mmCIF file of C-alpha atoms and ligand atoms in Angstrom:
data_model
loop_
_atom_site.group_PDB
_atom_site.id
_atom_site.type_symbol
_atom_site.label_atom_id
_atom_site.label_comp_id
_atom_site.label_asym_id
_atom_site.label_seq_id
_atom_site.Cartn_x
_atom_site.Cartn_y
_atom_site.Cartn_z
ATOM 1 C CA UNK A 31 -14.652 16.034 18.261
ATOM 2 C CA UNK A 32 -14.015 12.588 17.098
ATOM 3 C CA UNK A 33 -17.118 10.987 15.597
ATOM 4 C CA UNK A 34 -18.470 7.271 16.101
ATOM 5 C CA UNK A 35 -18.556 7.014 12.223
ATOM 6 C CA UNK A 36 -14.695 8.869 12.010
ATOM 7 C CA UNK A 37 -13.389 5.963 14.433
ATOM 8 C CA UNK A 38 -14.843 3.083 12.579
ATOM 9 C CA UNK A 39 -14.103 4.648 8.916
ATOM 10 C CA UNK A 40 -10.618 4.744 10.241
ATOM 11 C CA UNK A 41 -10.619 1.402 12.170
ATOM 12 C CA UNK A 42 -11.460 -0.130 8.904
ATOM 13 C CA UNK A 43 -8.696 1.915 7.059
ATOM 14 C CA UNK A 44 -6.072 0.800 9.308
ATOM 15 C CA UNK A 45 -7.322 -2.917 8.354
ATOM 16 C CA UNK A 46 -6.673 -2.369 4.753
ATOM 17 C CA UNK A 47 -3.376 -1.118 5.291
ATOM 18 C CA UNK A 48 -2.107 -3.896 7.173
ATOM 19 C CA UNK A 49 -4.117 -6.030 4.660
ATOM 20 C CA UNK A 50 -1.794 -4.392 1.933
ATOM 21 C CA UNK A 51 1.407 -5.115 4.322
ATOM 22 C CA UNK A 52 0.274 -8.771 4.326
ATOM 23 C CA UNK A 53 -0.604 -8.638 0.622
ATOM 24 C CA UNK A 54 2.794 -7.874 -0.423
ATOM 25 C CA UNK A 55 4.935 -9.867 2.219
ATOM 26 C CA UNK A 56 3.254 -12.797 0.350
ATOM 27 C CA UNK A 57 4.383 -11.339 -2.926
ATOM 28 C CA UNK A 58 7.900 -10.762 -1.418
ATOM 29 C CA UNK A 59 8.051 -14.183 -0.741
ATOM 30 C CA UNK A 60 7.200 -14.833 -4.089
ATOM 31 C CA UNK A 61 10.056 -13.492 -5.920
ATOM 32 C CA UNK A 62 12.189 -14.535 -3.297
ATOM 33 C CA UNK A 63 11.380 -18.099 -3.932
ATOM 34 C CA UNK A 64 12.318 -17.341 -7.811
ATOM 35 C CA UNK A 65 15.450 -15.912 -6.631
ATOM 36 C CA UNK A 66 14.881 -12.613 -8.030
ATOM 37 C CA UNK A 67 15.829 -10.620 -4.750
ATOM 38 C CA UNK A 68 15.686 -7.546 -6.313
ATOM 39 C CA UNK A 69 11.787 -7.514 -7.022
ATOM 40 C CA UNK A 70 11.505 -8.931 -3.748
ATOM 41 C CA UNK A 71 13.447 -5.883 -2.119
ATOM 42 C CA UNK A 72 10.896 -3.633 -3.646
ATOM 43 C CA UNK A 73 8.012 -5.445 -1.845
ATOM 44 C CA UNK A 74 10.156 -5.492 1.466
ATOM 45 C CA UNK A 75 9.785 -1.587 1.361
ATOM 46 C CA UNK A 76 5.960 -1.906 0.124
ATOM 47 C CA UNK A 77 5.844 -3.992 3.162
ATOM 48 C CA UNK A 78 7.373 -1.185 5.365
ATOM 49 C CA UNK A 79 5.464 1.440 3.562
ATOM 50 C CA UNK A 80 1.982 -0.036 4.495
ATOM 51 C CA UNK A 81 3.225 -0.868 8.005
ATOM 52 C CA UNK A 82 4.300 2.970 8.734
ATOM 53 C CA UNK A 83 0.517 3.561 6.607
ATOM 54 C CA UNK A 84 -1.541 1.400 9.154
ATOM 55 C CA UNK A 85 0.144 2.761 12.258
ATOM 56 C CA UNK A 86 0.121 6.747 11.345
ATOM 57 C CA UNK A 87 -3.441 5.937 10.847
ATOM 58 C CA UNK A 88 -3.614 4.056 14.510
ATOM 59 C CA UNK A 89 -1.246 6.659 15.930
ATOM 60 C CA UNK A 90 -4.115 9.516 14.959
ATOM 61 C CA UNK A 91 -7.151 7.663 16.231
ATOM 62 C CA UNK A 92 -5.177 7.590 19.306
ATOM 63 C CA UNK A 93 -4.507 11.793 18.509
ATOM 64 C CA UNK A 94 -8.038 12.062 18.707
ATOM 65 C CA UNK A 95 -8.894 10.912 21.965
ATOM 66 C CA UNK A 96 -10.633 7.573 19.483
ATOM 67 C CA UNK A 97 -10.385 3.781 20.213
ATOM 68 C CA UNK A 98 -8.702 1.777 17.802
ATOM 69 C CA UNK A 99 -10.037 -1.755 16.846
ATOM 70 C CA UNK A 100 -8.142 -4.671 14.956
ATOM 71 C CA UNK A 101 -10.139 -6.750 13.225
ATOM 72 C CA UNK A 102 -9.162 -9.891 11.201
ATOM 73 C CA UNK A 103 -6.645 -9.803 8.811
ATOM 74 C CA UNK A 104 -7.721 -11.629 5.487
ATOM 75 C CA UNK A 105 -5.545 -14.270 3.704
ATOM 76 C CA UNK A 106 -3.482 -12.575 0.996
ATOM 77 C CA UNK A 107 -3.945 -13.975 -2.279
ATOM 78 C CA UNK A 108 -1.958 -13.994 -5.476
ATOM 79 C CA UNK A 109 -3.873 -14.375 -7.979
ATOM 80 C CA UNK A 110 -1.490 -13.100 -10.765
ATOM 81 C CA UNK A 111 0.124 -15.778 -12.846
ATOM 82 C CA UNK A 112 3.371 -13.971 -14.200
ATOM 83 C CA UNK A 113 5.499 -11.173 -13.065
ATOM 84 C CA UNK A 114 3.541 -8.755 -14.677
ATOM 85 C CA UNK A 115 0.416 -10.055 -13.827
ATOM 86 C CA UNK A 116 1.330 -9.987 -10.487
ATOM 87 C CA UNK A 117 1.939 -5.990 -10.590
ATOM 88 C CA UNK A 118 -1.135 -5.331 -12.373
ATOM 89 C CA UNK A 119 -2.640 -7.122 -9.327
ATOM 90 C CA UNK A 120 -0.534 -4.593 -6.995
ATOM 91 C CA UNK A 121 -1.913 -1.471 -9.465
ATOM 92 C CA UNK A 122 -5.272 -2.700 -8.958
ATOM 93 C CA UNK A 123 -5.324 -3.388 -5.547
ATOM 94 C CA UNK A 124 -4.119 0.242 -5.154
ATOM 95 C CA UNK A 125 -7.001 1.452 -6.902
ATOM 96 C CA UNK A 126 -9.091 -0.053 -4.580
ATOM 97 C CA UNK A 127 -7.152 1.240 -1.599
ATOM 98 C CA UNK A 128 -7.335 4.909 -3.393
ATOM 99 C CA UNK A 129 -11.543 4.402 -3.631
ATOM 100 C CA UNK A 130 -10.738 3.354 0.055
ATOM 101 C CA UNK A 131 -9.112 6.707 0.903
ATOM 102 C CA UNK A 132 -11.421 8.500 -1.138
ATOM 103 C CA UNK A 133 -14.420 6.900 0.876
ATOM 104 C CA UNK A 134 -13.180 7.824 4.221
ATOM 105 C CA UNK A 135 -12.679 11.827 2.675
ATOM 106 C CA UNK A 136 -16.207 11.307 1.957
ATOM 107 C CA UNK A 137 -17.265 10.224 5.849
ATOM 108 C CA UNK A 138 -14.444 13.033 7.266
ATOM 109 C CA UNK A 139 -16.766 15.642 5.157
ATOM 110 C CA UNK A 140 -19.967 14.639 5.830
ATOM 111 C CA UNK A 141 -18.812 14.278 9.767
ATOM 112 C CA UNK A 142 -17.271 18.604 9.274
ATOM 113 C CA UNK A 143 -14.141 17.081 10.658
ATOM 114 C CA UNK A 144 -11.533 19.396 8.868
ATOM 115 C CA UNK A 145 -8.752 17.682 11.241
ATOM 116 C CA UNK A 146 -9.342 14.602 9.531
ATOM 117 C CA UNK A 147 -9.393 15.839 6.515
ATOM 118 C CA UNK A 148 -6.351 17.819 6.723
ATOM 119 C CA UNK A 149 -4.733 14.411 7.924
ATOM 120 C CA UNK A 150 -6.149 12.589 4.984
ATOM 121 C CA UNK A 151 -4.444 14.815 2.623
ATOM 122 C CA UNK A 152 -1.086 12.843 3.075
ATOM 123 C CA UNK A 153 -2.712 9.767 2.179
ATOM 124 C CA UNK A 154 -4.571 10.784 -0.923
ATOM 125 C CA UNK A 155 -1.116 12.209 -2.383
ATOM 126 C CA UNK A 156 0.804 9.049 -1.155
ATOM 127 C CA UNK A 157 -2.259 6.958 -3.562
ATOM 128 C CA UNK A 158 -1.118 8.809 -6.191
ATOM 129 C CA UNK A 159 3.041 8.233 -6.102
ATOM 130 C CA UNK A 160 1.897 4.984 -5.206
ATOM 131 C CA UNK A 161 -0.194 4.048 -8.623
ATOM 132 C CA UNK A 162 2.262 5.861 -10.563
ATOM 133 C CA UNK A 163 5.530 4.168 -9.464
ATOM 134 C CA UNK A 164 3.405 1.009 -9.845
ATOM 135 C CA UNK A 165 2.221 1.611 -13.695
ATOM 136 C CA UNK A 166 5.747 2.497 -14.332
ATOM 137 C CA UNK A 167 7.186 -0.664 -13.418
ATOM 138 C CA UNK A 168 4.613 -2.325 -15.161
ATOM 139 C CA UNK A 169 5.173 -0.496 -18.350
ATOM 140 C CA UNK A 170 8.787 -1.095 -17.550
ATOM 141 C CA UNK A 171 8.175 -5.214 -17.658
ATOM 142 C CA UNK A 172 6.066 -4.915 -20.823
ATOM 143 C CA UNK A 173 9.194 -3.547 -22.313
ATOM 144 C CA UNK A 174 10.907 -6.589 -20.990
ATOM 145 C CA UNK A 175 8.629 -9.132 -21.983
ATOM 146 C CA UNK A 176 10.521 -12.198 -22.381
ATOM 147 C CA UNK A 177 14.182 -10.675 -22.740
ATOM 148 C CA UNK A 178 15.940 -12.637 -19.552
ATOM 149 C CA UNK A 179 19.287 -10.648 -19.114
ATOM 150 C CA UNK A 180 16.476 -7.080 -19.119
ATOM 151 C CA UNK A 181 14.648 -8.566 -16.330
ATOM 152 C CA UNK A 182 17.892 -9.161 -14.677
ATOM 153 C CA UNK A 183 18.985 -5.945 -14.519
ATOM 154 C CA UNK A 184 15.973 -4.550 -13.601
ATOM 155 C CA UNK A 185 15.918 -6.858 -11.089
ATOM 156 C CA UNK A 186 19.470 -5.696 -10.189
ATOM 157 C CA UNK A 187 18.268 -1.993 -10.263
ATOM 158 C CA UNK A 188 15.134 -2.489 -7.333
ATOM 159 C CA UNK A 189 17.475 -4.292 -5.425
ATOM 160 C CA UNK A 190 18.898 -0.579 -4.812
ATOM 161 C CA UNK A 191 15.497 0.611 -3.260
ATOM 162 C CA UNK A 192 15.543 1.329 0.237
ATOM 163 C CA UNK A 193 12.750 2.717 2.610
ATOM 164 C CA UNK A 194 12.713 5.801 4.102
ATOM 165 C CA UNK A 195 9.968 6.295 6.721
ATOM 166 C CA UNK A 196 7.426 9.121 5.919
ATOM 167 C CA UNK A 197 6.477 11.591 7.736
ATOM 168 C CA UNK A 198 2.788 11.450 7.970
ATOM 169 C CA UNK A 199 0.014 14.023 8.189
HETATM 170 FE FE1 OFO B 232 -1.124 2.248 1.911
HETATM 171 O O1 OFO B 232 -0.814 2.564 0.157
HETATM 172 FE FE2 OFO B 232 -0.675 0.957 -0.675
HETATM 173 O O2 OFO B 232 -2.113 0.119 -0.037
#
């Protein structure tokens, strides 16, 4: 059975995911307004990432026999004021979806719902490739720093990334 408290908990998961979809089309645009394409490639497949995160999310409450419930989508904000500001912003934010993730474990095992939590067990692995690849691209530009023709070909090499969609739960 498919709690009250499970439905909401997820409702309000599958707003954070298309939050962080949002988040990073704006940073997409970004770099693609500083012509560095690459960069901006990698948040095209953060964008698809966080798309195929909301809907696997939708697609279970809809598993479950649940409701789902879009709410408001809040304006994305950069707040970042350099390239690697910007990613510490992404690494952060990803914290906060991870305590996010976490939070709904937390509801899923108070509620007995072992079906959720087997479900959840994608996500919670996904938070952790996430953060990582994230931190190493930040330690990557810290390397950089101001070196011009680096950031280049770095740029060059995440122009190569392409998305794959997961397969969820
Ligand atoms: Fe959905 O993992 Fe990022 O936010």
């Amino acid at each position: 059975m498919f709690s009250k408290k499970m439905e909401d908990a997820f409702n309000a998961q599958i707003n954070a995911e298309f939050y962080s979809e949002y988040l990073y089309l704006a940073m997409k645009a970004y770099f693609e307004e500083l012509h560095l394409t690459g960069i901006a490639n990698w948040f095209g497949v953060q964008v698809q990432e966080e798309h195929a995160h909301g809907l696997g999310m939708y697609d279970y409450v809809h598993e479950r026999g649940g409701k789902v419930t879009l709410g408001e989508i809040a304006k994305p904000e950069i707040k970042g004021k350099d390239t690697v500001a910007i990613f510490e912003q992404v690494l952060e934010h990803e914290q906060l979806v991870t305590s996010k993730i976490n939070a709904l474990v937390d509801v899923a095992e108070a509620e007995h719902d072992r079906a959720a939590l087997s479900f959840l067990d994608w996500y919670i692995k996904e938070q952790v490739e996430e953060e990582s690849n994230v931190r190493q691209l930040i330690a990557t530009l810290k390397l950089i720093g101001e070196d011009k023709k680096a950031l280049l070909m770095l740029d060059r090499e995440l122009a190569a990334r392409t998305y794959t969609a997961p397969v969820i739960g």
